[in-house]
PDB file of C-alpha atoms in Angstrom:
ATOM      1  CA  UNK A   1     -23.095   7.282  20.297  1.00  0.00           C
ATOM      2  CA  UNK A   2     -25.569   9.803  18.849  1.00  0.00           C
ATOM      3  CA  UNK A   3     -23.791  12.627  20.692  1.00  0.00           C
ATOM      4  CA  UNK A   4     -20.594  11.663  18.870  1.00  0.00           C
ATOM      5  CA  UNK A   5     -22.318  12.122  15.499  1.00  0.00           C
ATOM      6  CA  UNK A   6     -23.835  15.505  16.505  1.00  0.00           C
ATOM      7  CA  UNK A   7     -20.743  17.131  18.021  1.00  0.00           C
ATOM      8  CA  UNK A   8     -19.157  19.938  15.968  1.00  0.00           C
ATOM      9  CA  UNK A   9     -16.478  22.548  16.413  1.00  0.00           C
ATOM     10  CA  UNK A  10     -17.665  26.038  17.283  1.00  0.00           C
ATOM     11  CA  UNK A  11     -17.035  28.983  14.980  1.00  0.00           C
ATOM     12  CA  UNK A  12     -14.495  30.658  17.306  1.00  0.00           C
ATOM     13  CA  UNK A  13     -13.436  27.510  19.166  1.00  0.00           C
ATOM     14  CA  UNK A  14      -9.739  26.655  19.082  1.00  0.00           C
ATOM     15  CA  UNK A  15      -8.935  23.204  17.619  1.00  0.00           C
ATOM     16  CA  UNK A  16      -6.979  22.303  20.748  1.00  0.00           C
ATOM     17  CA  UNK A  17      -9.948  22.838  23.076  1.00  0.00           C
ATOM     18  CA  UNK A  18     -12.295  21.096  20.621  1.00  0.00           C
ATOM     19  CA  UNK A  19      -9.984  18.070  20.455  1.00  0.00           C
ATOM     20  CA  UNK A  20      -9.997  17.797  24.254  1.00  0.00           C
ATOM     21  CA  UNK A  21     -13.794  18.080  24.309  1.00  0.00           C
ATOM     22  CA  UNK A  22     -14.114  15.382  21.632  1.00  0.00           C
ATOM     23  CA  UNK A  23     -11.739  13.019  23.502  1.00  0.00           C
ATOM     24  CA  UNK A  24     -13.704  13.504  26.753  1.00  0.00           C
ATOM     25  CA  UNK A  25     -16.920  12.555  24.930  1.00  0.00           C
ATOM     26  CA  UNK A  26     -15.254   9.462  23.445  1.00  0.00           C
ATOM     27  CA  UNK A  27     -14.159   8.331  26.923  1.00  0.00           C
ATOM     28  CA  UNK A  28     -17.738   8.615  28.166  1.00  0.00           C
ATOM     29  CA  UNK A  29     -18.989   6.203  25.476  1.00  0.00           C
ATOM     30  CA  UNK A  30     -18.062   2.539  25.840  1.00  0.00           C
ATOM     31  CA  UNK A  31     -16.773   0.326  23.003  1.00  0.00           C
ATOM     32  CA  UNK A  32     -16.172   3.121  20.505  1.00  0.00           C
ATOM     33  CA  UNK A  33     -14.323   2.138  17.341  1.00  0.00           C
ATOM     34  CA  UNK A  34     -11.185   4.377  17.160  1.00  0.00           C
ATOM     35  CA  UNK A  35     -11.276   4.369  13.336  1.00  0.00           C
ATOM     36  CA  UNK A  36     -14.925   5.562  13.274  1.00  0.00           C
ATOM     37  CA  UNK A  37     -14.186   8.201  15.908  1.00  0.00           C
ATOM     38  CA  UNK A  38     -11.253   9.502  13.842  1.00  0.00           C
ATOM     39  CA  UNK A  39     -13.445   9.869  10.735  1.00  0.00           C
ATOM     40  CA  UNK A  40     -16.148  11.714  12.712  1.00  0.00           C
ATOM     41  CA  UNK A  41     -13.573  14.084  14.214  1.00  0.00           C
ATOM     42  CA  UNK A  42     -12.185  15.037  10.795  1.00  0.00           C
ATOM     43  CA  UNK A  43     -15.683  15.645   9.399  1.00  0.00           C
ATOM     44  CA  UNK A  44     -16.723  17.827  12.358  1.00  0.00           C
ATOM     45  CA  UNK A  45     -13.713  20.202  12.102  1.00  0.00           C
ATOM     46  CA  UNK A  46     -14.218  23.727  10.800  1.00  0.00           C
ATOM     47  CA  UNK A  47     -12.718  24.455   7.369  1.00  0.00           C
ATOM     48  CA  UNK A  48      -9.820  26.905   7.328  1.00  0.00           C
ATOM     49  CA  UNK A  49      -7.802  25.683  10.291  1.00  0.00           C
ATOM     50  CA  UNK A  50      -4.340  24.222   9.861  1.00  0.00           C
ATOM     51  CA  UNK A  51      -5.355  21.012  11.660  1.00  0.00           C
ATOM     52  CA  UNK A  52      -8.263  20.460   9.247  1.00  0.00           C
ATOM     53  CA  UNK A  53      -6.059  20.880   6.177  1.00  0.00           C
ATOM     54  CA  UNK A  54      -3.395  18.552   7.622  1.00  0.00           C
ATOM     55  CA  UNK A  55      -5.849  15.754   8.419  1.00  0.00           C
ATOM     56  CA  UNK A  56      -7.677  16.138   5.090  1.00  0.00           C
ATOM     57  CA  UNK A  57      -4.528  15.881   2.962  1.00  0.00           C
ATOM     58  CA  UNK A  58      -3.483  12.628   4.675  1.00  0.00           C
ATOM     59  CA  UNK A  59      -6.445  10.938   6.444  1.00  0.00           C
ATOM     60  CA  UNK A  60      -5.536   9.481   9.863  1.00  0.00           C
ATOM     61  CA  UNK A  61      -6.075   5.866  10.850  1.00  0.00           C
ATOM     62  CA  UNK A  62      -7.365   6.236  14.435  1.00  0.00           C
ATOM     63  CA  UNK A  63      -7.617   8.702  17.333  1.00  0.00           C
ATOM     64  CA  UNK A  64      -4.072   7.935  18.516  1.00  0.00           C
ATOM     65  CA  UNK A  65      -2.648   9.161  15.213  1.00  0.00           C
ATOM     66  CA  UNK A  66      -4.850  12.293  15.402  1.00  0.00           C
ATOM     67  CA  UNK A  67      -3.452  13.179  18.838  1.00  0.00           C
ATOM     68  CA  UNK A  68       0.154  12.788  17.666  1.00  0.00           C
ATOM     69  CA  UNK A  69      -0.357  14.852  14.523  1.00  0.00           C
ATOM     70  CA  UNK A  70      -2.401  17.481  16.394  1.00  0.00           C
ATOM     71  CA  UNK A  71       0.440  17.987  18.894  1.00  0.00           C
ATOM     72  CA  UNK A  72       2.792  18.725  15.993  1.00  0.00           C
ATOM     73  CA  UNK A  73       0.339  21.223  14.456  1.00  0.00           C
ATOM     74  CA  UNK A  74      -0.173  23.001  17.797  1.00  0.00           C
ATOM     75  CA  UNK A  75       3.593  23.305  18.262  1.00  0.00           C
ATOM     76  CA  UNK A  76       3.912  24.926  14.842  1.00  0.00           C
ATOM     77  CA  UNK A  77       1.150  27.399  15.672  1.00  0.00           C
ATOM     78  CA  UNK A  78       2.708  28.293  19.024  1.00  0.00           C
ATOM     79  CA  UNK A  79       6.101  28.783  17.362  1.00  0.00           C
ATOM     80  CA  UNK A  80       4.525  31.126  14.808  1.00  0.00           C
ATOM     81  CA  UNK A  81       2.822  33.153  17.527  1.00  0.00           C
ATOM     82  CA  UNK A  82       6.070  33.539  19.486  1.00  0.00           C
ATOM     83  CA  UNK A  83       7.962  34.519  16.321  1.00  0.00           C
ATOM     84  CA  UNK A  84       5.317  37.127  15.450  1.00  0.00           C
ATOM     85  CA  UNK A  85       5.484  38.591  18.963  1.00  0.00           C
ATOM     86  CA  UNK A  86       9.281  38.856  18.839  1.00  0.00           C
ATOM     87  CA  UNK A  87       9.243  40.451  15.410  1.00  0.00           C
ATOM     88  CA  UNK A  88       6.561  42.908  16.572  1.00  0.00           C
ATOM     89  CA  UNK A  89       8.634  43.927  19.597  1.00  0.00           C
ATOM     90  CA  UNK A  90      11.817  44.353  17.554  1.00  0.00           C
ATOM     91  CA  UNK A  91      10.278  46.275  14.664  1.00  0.00           C
ATOM     92  CA  UNK A  92       7.650  48.161  16.696  1.00  0.00           C
ATOM     93  CA  UNK A  93       7.200  51.755  15.423  1.00  0.00           C
ATOM     94  CA  UNK A  94       6.898  54.679  17.795  1.00  0.00           C
ATOM     95  CA  UNK A  95       3.732  55.049  19.813  1.00  0.00           C
ATOM     96  CA  UNK A  96       2.651  58.113  17.840  1.00  0.00           C
ATOM     97  CA  UNK A  97       2.801  56.235  14.516  1.00  0.00           C
ATOM     98  CA  UNK A  98       0.582  53.102  14.633  1.00  0.00           C
ATOM     99  CA  UNK A  99       1.494  50.286  12.228  1.00  0.00           C
ATOM    100  CA  UNK A 100      -0.371  50.280   8.939  1.00  0.00           C
ATOM    101  CA  UNK A 101      -3.048  47.608   8.489  1.00  0.00           C
ATOM    102  CA  UNK A 102      -2.039  44.554   6.467  1.00  0.00           C
ATOM    103  CA  UNK A 103      -2.810  44.777   2.797  1.00  0.00           C
ATOM    104  CA  UNK A 104      -4.159  42.075   0.493  1.00  0.00           C
ATOM    105  CA  UNK A 105      -0.690  41.351  -0.836  1.00  0.00           C
ATOM    106  CA  UNK A 106       0.630  40.689   2.691  1.00  0.00           C
ATOM    107  CA  UNK A 107      -2.240  38.300   3.433  1.00  0.00           C
ATOM    108  CA  UNK A 108      -1.680  36.491   0.141  1.00  0.00           C
ATOM    109  CA  UNK A 109       2.046  36.068   0.817  1.00  0.00           C
ATOM    110  CA  UNK A 110       1.323  34.730   4.297  1.00  0.00           C
ATOM    111  CA  UNK A 111      -1.149  32.191   2.910  1.00  0.00           C
ATOM    112  CA  UNK A 112       1.358  31.052   0.283  1.00  0.00           C
ATOM    113  CA  UNK A 113       4.059  30.498   2.928  1.00  0.00           C
ATOM    114  CA  UNK A 114       1.572  28.589   5.109  1.00  0.00           C
ATOM    115  CA  UNK A 115       0.605  26.311   2.211  1.00  0.00           C
ATOM    116  CA  UNK A 116       4.276  25.681   1.386  1.00  0.00           C
ATOM    117  CA  UNK A 117       5.044  24.708   4.994  1.00  0.00           C
ATOM    118  CA  UNK A 118       1.991  22.449   5.135  1.00  0.00           C
ATOM    119  CA  UNK A 119       3.048  20.739   1.892  1.00  0.00           C
ATOM    120  CA  UNK A 120       6.504  20.030   3.319  1.00  0.00           C
ATOM    121  CA  UNK A 121       4.973  18.601   6.472  1.00  0.00           C
ATOM    122  CA  UNK A 122       2.591  16.309   4.603  1.00  0.00           C
ATOM    123  CA  UNK A 123       5.480  14.958   2.532  1.00  0.00           C
ATOM    124  CA  UNK A 124       7.420  14.143   5.677  1.00  0.00           C
ATOM    125  CA  UNK A 125       4.391  12.355   7.135  1.00  0.00           C
ATOM    126  CA  UNK A 126       4.015  10.278   3.987  1.00  0.00           C
ATOM    127  CA  UNK A 127       7.674   9.285   3.937  1.00  0.00           C
ATOM    128  CA  UNK A 128       7.681   8.219   7.626  1.00  0.00           C
ATOM    129  CA  UNK A 129       4.244   6.713   8.420  1.00  0.00           C
ATOM    130  CA  UNK A 130       3.242   5.733  11.951  1.00  0.00           C
ATOM    131  CA  UNK A 131       2.537   2.094  11.084  1.00  0.00           C
ATOM    132  CA  UNK A 132       4.892  -0.130   9.049  1.00  0.00           C
ATOM    133  CA  UNK A 133       3.644  -0.608   5.522  1.00  0.00           C
ATOM    134  CA  UNK A 134       2.600  -4.143   4.571  1.00  0.00           C
ATOM    135  CA  UNK A 135       3.958  -5.426   1.245  1.00  0.00           C
ATOM    136  CA  UNK A 136       1.524  -6.936  -1.269  1.00  0.00           C
ATOM    137  CA  UNK A 137       1.911  -9.956  -3.501  1.00  0.00           C
ATOM    138  CA  UNK A 138      -0.121  -8.226  -6.248  1.00  0.00           C
ATOM    139  CA  UNK A 139      -0.713  -4.528  -7.084  1.00  0.00           C
ATOM    140  CA  UNK A 140      -3.413  -2.725  -5.133  1.00  0.00           C
ATOM    141  CA  UNK A 141      -5.546  -2.231  -8.243  1.00  0.00           C
ATOM    142  CA  UNK A 142      -5.803  -6.038  -8.523  1.00  0.00           C
ATOM    143  CA  UNK A 143      -6.799  -6.269  -4.854  1.00  0.00           C
ATOM    144  CA  UNK A 144      -9.563  -3.702  -5.356  1.00  0.00           C
ATOM    145  CA  UNK A 145     -10.778  -5.325  -8.592  1.00  0.00           C
ATOM    146  CA  UNK A 146     -11.101  -8.753  -6.940  1.00  0.00           C
ATOM    147  CA  UNK A 147     -12.827  -7.408  -3.780  1.00  0.00           C
ATOM    148  CA  UNK A 148     -14.728  -4.308  -4.961  1.00  0.00           C
ATOM    149  CA  UNK A 149     -18.142  -5.987  -4.499  1.00  0.00           C
ATOM    150  CA  UNK A 150     -17.474  -6.917  -0.851  1.00  0.00           C
ATOM    151  CA  UNK A 151     -18.920  -4.644   1.893  1.00  0.00           C
ATOM    152  CA  UNK A 152     -15.520  -3.920   3.436  1.00  0.00           C
ATOM    153  CA  UNK A 153     -14.729  -0.518   1.915  1.00  0.00           C
ATOM    154  CA  UNK A 154     -15.471   2.852   3.493  1.00  0.00           C
ATOM    155  CA  UNK A 155     -16.601   5.795   1.425  1.00  0.00           C
ATOM    156  CA  UNK A 156     -13.465   7.578   0.187  1.00  0.00           C
ATOM    157  CA  UNK A 157     -12.729  11.174   1.027  1.00  0.00           C
ATOM    158  CA  UNK A 158     -13.414  13.729  -1.670  1.00  0.00           C
ATOM    159  CA  UNK A 159     -10.478  14.920  -3.771  1.00  0.00           C
ATOM    160  CA  UNK A 160      -9.490  18.396  -2.538  1.00  0.00           C
ATOM    161  CA  UNK A 161      -7.533  19.362  -5.659  1.00  0.00           C
ATOM    162  CA  UNK A 162      -9.420  21.905  -7.802  1.00  0.00           C
ATOM    163  CA  UNK A 163     -11.063  20.318 -10.890  1.00  0.00           C
ATOM    164  CA  UNK A 164      -9.141  22.526 -13.330  1.00  0.00           C
ATOM    165  CA  UNK A 165      -5.801  21.267 -11.939  1.00  0.00           C
ATOM    166  CA  UNK A 166      -6.608  17.525 -12.167  1.00  0.00           C
ATOM    167  CA  UNK A 167      -5.281  15.243 -14.878  1.00  0.00           C
ATOM    168  CA  UNK A 168      -8.221  14.225 -17.067  1.00  0.00           C
ATOM    169  CA  UNK A 169      -6.255  11.297 -18.517  1.00  0.00           C
ATOM    170  CA  UNK A 170      -6.161   9.561 -15.134  1.00  0.00           C
ATOM    171  CA  UNK A 171      -9.310   8.124 -13.576  1.00  0.00           C
ATOM    172  CA  UNK A 172      -9.696   6.494 -10.155  1.00  0.00           C
ATOM    173  CA  UNK A 173     -12.350   3.760  -9.962  1.00  0.00           C
ATOM    174  CA  UNK A 174     -12.320   3.963  -6.169  1.00  0.00           C
ATOM    175  CA  UNK A 175     -13.106   7.709  -6.039  1.00  0.00           C
ATOM    176  CA  UNK A 176     -14.999   7.597  -9.352  1.00  0.00           C
ATOM    177  CA  UNK A 177     -13.317  10.854 -10.325  1.00  0.00           C
ATOM    178  CA  UNK A 178     -10.380  12.177 -12.354  1.00  0.00           C
ATOM    179  CA  UNK A 179      -6.992  13.188 -10.987  1.00  0.00           C
ATOM    180  CA  UNK A 180      -5.126   9.926 -10.318  1.00  0.00           C
ATOM    181  CA  UNK A 181      -5.302   6.193 -10.916  1.00  0.00           C
ATOM    182  CA  UNK A 182      -6.217   3.324  -8.603  1.00  0.00           C
ATOM    183  CA  UNK A 183      -2.545   2.341  -8.401  1.00  0.00           C
ATOM    184  CA  UNK A 184      -1.658   5.794  -6.967  1.00  0.00           C
ATOM    185  CA  UNK A 185      -4.729   6.188  -4.701  1.00  0.00           C
ATOM    186  CA  UNK A 186      -3.509   6.958  -1.158  1.00  0.00           C
ATOM    187  CA  UNK A 187      -6.958   6.542   0.419  1.00  0.00           C
ATOM    188  CA  UNK A 188      -7.311   3.055  -1.065  1.00  0.00           C
ATOM    189  CA  UNK A 189      -3.796   2.193   0.136  1.00  0.00           C
ATOM    190  CA  UNK A 190      -4.652   3.281   3.706  1.00  0.00           C
ATOM    191  CA  UNK A 191      -7.862   1.236   3.711  1.00  0.00           C
ATOM    192  CA  UNK A 192      -6.085  -1.886   2.416  1.00  0.00           C
ATOM    193  CA  UNK A 193      -3.418  -1.493   5.108  1.00  0.00           C
ATOM    194  CA  UNK A 194      -6.117  -1.132   7.800  1.00  0.00           C
ATOM    195  CA  UNK A 195      -7.997  -4.202   6.547  1.00  0.00           C
ATOM    196  CA  UNK A 196      -4.820  -6.293   6.568  1.00  0.00           C
ATOM    197  CA  UNK A 197      -4.036  -5.192  10.135  1.00  0.00           C
ATOM    198  CA  UNK A 198      -7.554  -6.211  11.219  1.00  0.00           C
ATOM    199  CA  UNK A 199      -7.139  -9.726   9.791  1.00  0.00           C
ATOM    200  CA  UNK A 200      -8.769  -9.273   6.366  1.00  0.00           C
ATOM    201  CA  UNK A 201      -7.213  -9.616   2.927  1.00  0.00           C
ATOM    202  CA  UNK A 202      -4.359 -11.599   4.481  1.00  0.00           C
ATOM    203  CA  UNK A 203      -4.037 -13.720   1.337  1.00  0.00           C
ATOM    204  CA  UNK A 204      -2.450 -10.713  -0.396  1.00  0.00           C
ATOM    205  CA  UNK A 205       0.284 -10.158   2.222  1.00  0.00           C
ATOM    206  CA  UNK A 206       3.757 -10.937   0.949  1.00  0.00           C
ATOM    207  CA  UNK A 207       5.070 -14.167   2.438  1.00  0.00           C
ATOM    208  CA  UNK A 208       1.693 -15.930   2.718  1.00  0.00           C
ATOM    209  CA  UNK A 209       0.508 -18.670   0.363  1.00  0.00           C
ATOM    210  CA  UNK A 210      -2.275 -17.549  -1.919  1.00  0.00           C
ATOM    211  CA  UNK A 211      -4.485 -20.169  -3.650  1.00  0.00           C
ATOM    212  CA  UNK A 212      -4.136 -19.971  -7.417  1.00  0.00           C
ATOM    213  CA  UNK A 213      -7.382 -20.785  -9.210  1.00  0.00           C
ATOM    214  CA  UNK A 214      -6.138 -19.938 -12.691  1.00  0.00           C
ATOM    215  CA  UNK A 215      -3.890 -23.038 -13.042  1.00  0.00           C
ATOM    216  CA  UNK A 216      -5.066 -26.606 -12.432  1.00  0.00           C
ATOM    217  CA  UNK A 217      -3.824 -28.503  -9.436  1.00  0.00           C
ATOM    218  CA  UNK A 218      -0.903 -30.728 -10.489  1.00  0.00           C
ATOM    219  CA  UNK A 219      -1.856 -33.314  -7.837  1.00  0.00           C
ATOM    220  CA  UNK A 220      -5.307 -33.826  -9.338  1.00  0.00           C
ATOM    221  CA  UNK A 221      -4.114 -33.791 -12.961  1.00  0.00           C
ATOM    222  CA  UNK A 222      -3.878 -37.255 -14.524  1.00  0.00           C
ATOM    223  CA  UNK A 223      -0.365 -38.524 -15.120  1.00  0.00           C
ATOM    224  CA  UNK A 224       0.342 -39.181 -18.767  1.00  0.00           C
ATOM    225  CA  UNK A 225       0.987 -42.819 -19.650  1.00  0.00           C
ATOM    226  CA  UNK A 226       3.921 -42.902 -21.990  1.00  0.00           C
ATOM    227  CA  UNK A 227       3.631 -46.558 -22.899  1.00  0.00           C
ATOM    228  CA  UNK A 228      -0.089 -46.340 -23.651  1.00  0.00           C
ATOM    229  CA  UNK A 229       0.371 -43.221 -25.757  1.00  0.00           C
ATOM    230  CA  UNK A 230       3.083 -44.986 -27.794  1.00  0.00           C
ATOM    231  CA  UNK A 231       0.891 -48.038 -28.269  1.00  0.00           C
ATOM    232  CA  UNK A 232      -2.061 -45.979 -29.388  1.00  0.00           C
ATOM    233  CA  UNK A 233       0.179 -44.033 -31.729  1.00  0.00           C
ATOM    234  CA  UNK A 234       1.431 -47.241 -33.347  1.00  0.00           C
ATOM    235  CA  UNK A 235      -2.040 -48.804 -33.581  1.00  0.00           C
ATOM    236  CA  UNK A 236      -3.696 -45.664 -34.937  1.00  0.00           C
ATOM    237  CA  UNK A 237      -1.013 -45.002 -37.531  1.00  0.00           C
ATOM    238  CA  UNK A 238      -1.568 -46.730 -40.853  1.00  0.00           C
ATOM    239  CA  UNK A 239       2.137 -47.166 -41.681  1.00  0.00           C
ATOM    240  CA  UNK A 240       3.894 -50.121 -40.015  1.00  0.00           C
ATOM    241  CA  UNK A 241       6.836 -49.521 -37.730  1.00  0.00           C
ATOM    242  CA  UNK A 242      10.165 -49.589 -39.514  1.00  0.00           C
ATOM    243  CA  UNK A 243      12.897 -51.875 -38.197  1.00  0.00           C
ATOM    244  CA  UNK A 244      16.341 -50.378 -37.988  1.00  0.00           C
ATOM    245  CA  UNK A 245      18.992 -52.966 -39.092  1.00  0.00           C
ATOM    246  CA  UNK A 246      21.803 -53.488 -36.567  1.00  0.00           C
ATOM    247  CA  UNK A 247      25.358 -54.346 -37.724  1.00  0.00           C
ATOM    248  CA  UNK A 248      27.398 -56.780 -35.585  1.00  0.00           C
ATOM    249  CA  UNK A 249      31.134 -57.407 -36.063  1.00  0.00           C
ATOM    250  CA  UNK A 250      34.020 -59.145 -34.287  1.00  0.00           C
ATOM    251  CA  UNK A 251      37.127 -57.221 -33.385  1.00  0.00           C
ATOM    252  CA  UNK A 252      40.301 -58.942 -34.622  1.00  0.00           C
ATOM    253  CA  UNK A 253      43.077 -59.208 -32.033  1.00  0.00           C
ATOM    254  CA  UNK A 254      46.710 -58.526 -32.711  1.00  0.00           C
ATOM    255  CA  UNK A 255      49.487 -61.064 -32.108  1.00  0.00           C
ATOM    256  CA  UNK A 256      50.515 -59.470 -28.829  1.00  0.00           C
ATOM    257  CA  UNK A 257      46.905 -59.510 -27.602  1.00  0.00           C
ATOM    258  CA  UNK A 258      46.531 -63.190 -28.572  1.00  0.00           C
ATOM    259  CA  UNK A 259      49.702 -64.137 -26.681  1.00  0.00           C
ATOM    260  CA  UNK A 260      48.538 -62.195 -23.633  1.00  0.00           C
ATOM    261  CA  UNK A 261      45.191 -64.008 -23.631  1.00  0.00           C
ATOM    262  CA  UNK A 262      46.913 -67.391 -23.934  1.00  0.00           C
ATOM    263  CA  UNK A 263      49.212 -66.591 -21.017  1.00  0.00           C
ATOM    264  CA  UNK A 264      46.254 -65.437 -18.956  1.00  0.00           C
ATOM    265  CA  UNK A 265      44.385 -68.713 -19.632  1.00  0.00           C
ATOM    266  CA  UNK A 266      47.417 -70.787 -18.660  1.00  0.00           C
ATOM    267  CA  UNK A 267      47.752 -68.932 -15.378  1.00  0.00           C
ATOM    268  CA  UNK A 268      44.081 -69.543 -14.594  1.00  0.00           C
ATOM    269  CA  UNK A 269      44.487 -73.292 -15.299  1.00  0.00           C
ATOM    270  CA  UNK A 270      47.514 -73.491 -12.997  1.00  0.00           C
ATOM    271  CA  UNK A 271      45.653 -71.719 -10.208  1.00  0.00           C
ATOM    272  CA  UNK A 272      42.750 -74.168 -10.531  1.00  0.00           C
TER     273      UNK A 272
END
């Protein structure tokens, strides 16, 4: 396991060969955590390569995700090399006139196009993640606030945006730095998703029952006695209860109704 912490990419080593060398070393070590191996691989990459920038913008979850994303990056690089070779053959000047060396403006334009393509690719990766996103019952800032003292969080990656381009009005408690809020923290979102997949923080998954400690349990709450409360109210009050007078009256029947009742009584007597 110590060799895995000491391995680094060489100065002129291609990322593809270094990835194969890193995977071979992982296979030699037994019971290696794929999440830990993925973090060590990203940290050991040389700065300036397209693979390093891709994995830093959106941190991977495990080595399987690194292999899939690395294959896409290598295909892009191979496509660029083939396109450059074709363009060089088509627009090749005569042998007597060698092509002029690239100027600073050409290098700057090439870097700007590379950054634009990388930004488009990272957006596509965010829109279609490898693992299905788990829905929460509460916002992720509430999850972090209730569990920030537990030893389950990994150290977040540093924010790569330059300090002069960050929003000073937004502060992330997870990164302890300006630029965004806890609700919009992608690194915190990835860690919460990984913890829920590993069986932790399952009480915040949508569809599961979460114990509510803010409200008392209705089963343990005493049932109010209506009769006792009325009795105590009458005994404690100084004024006596007032009696409401009820009016009773007899409805007078009409002549037709009286004849009908008489006939009905006669019929009952005959039946008896």
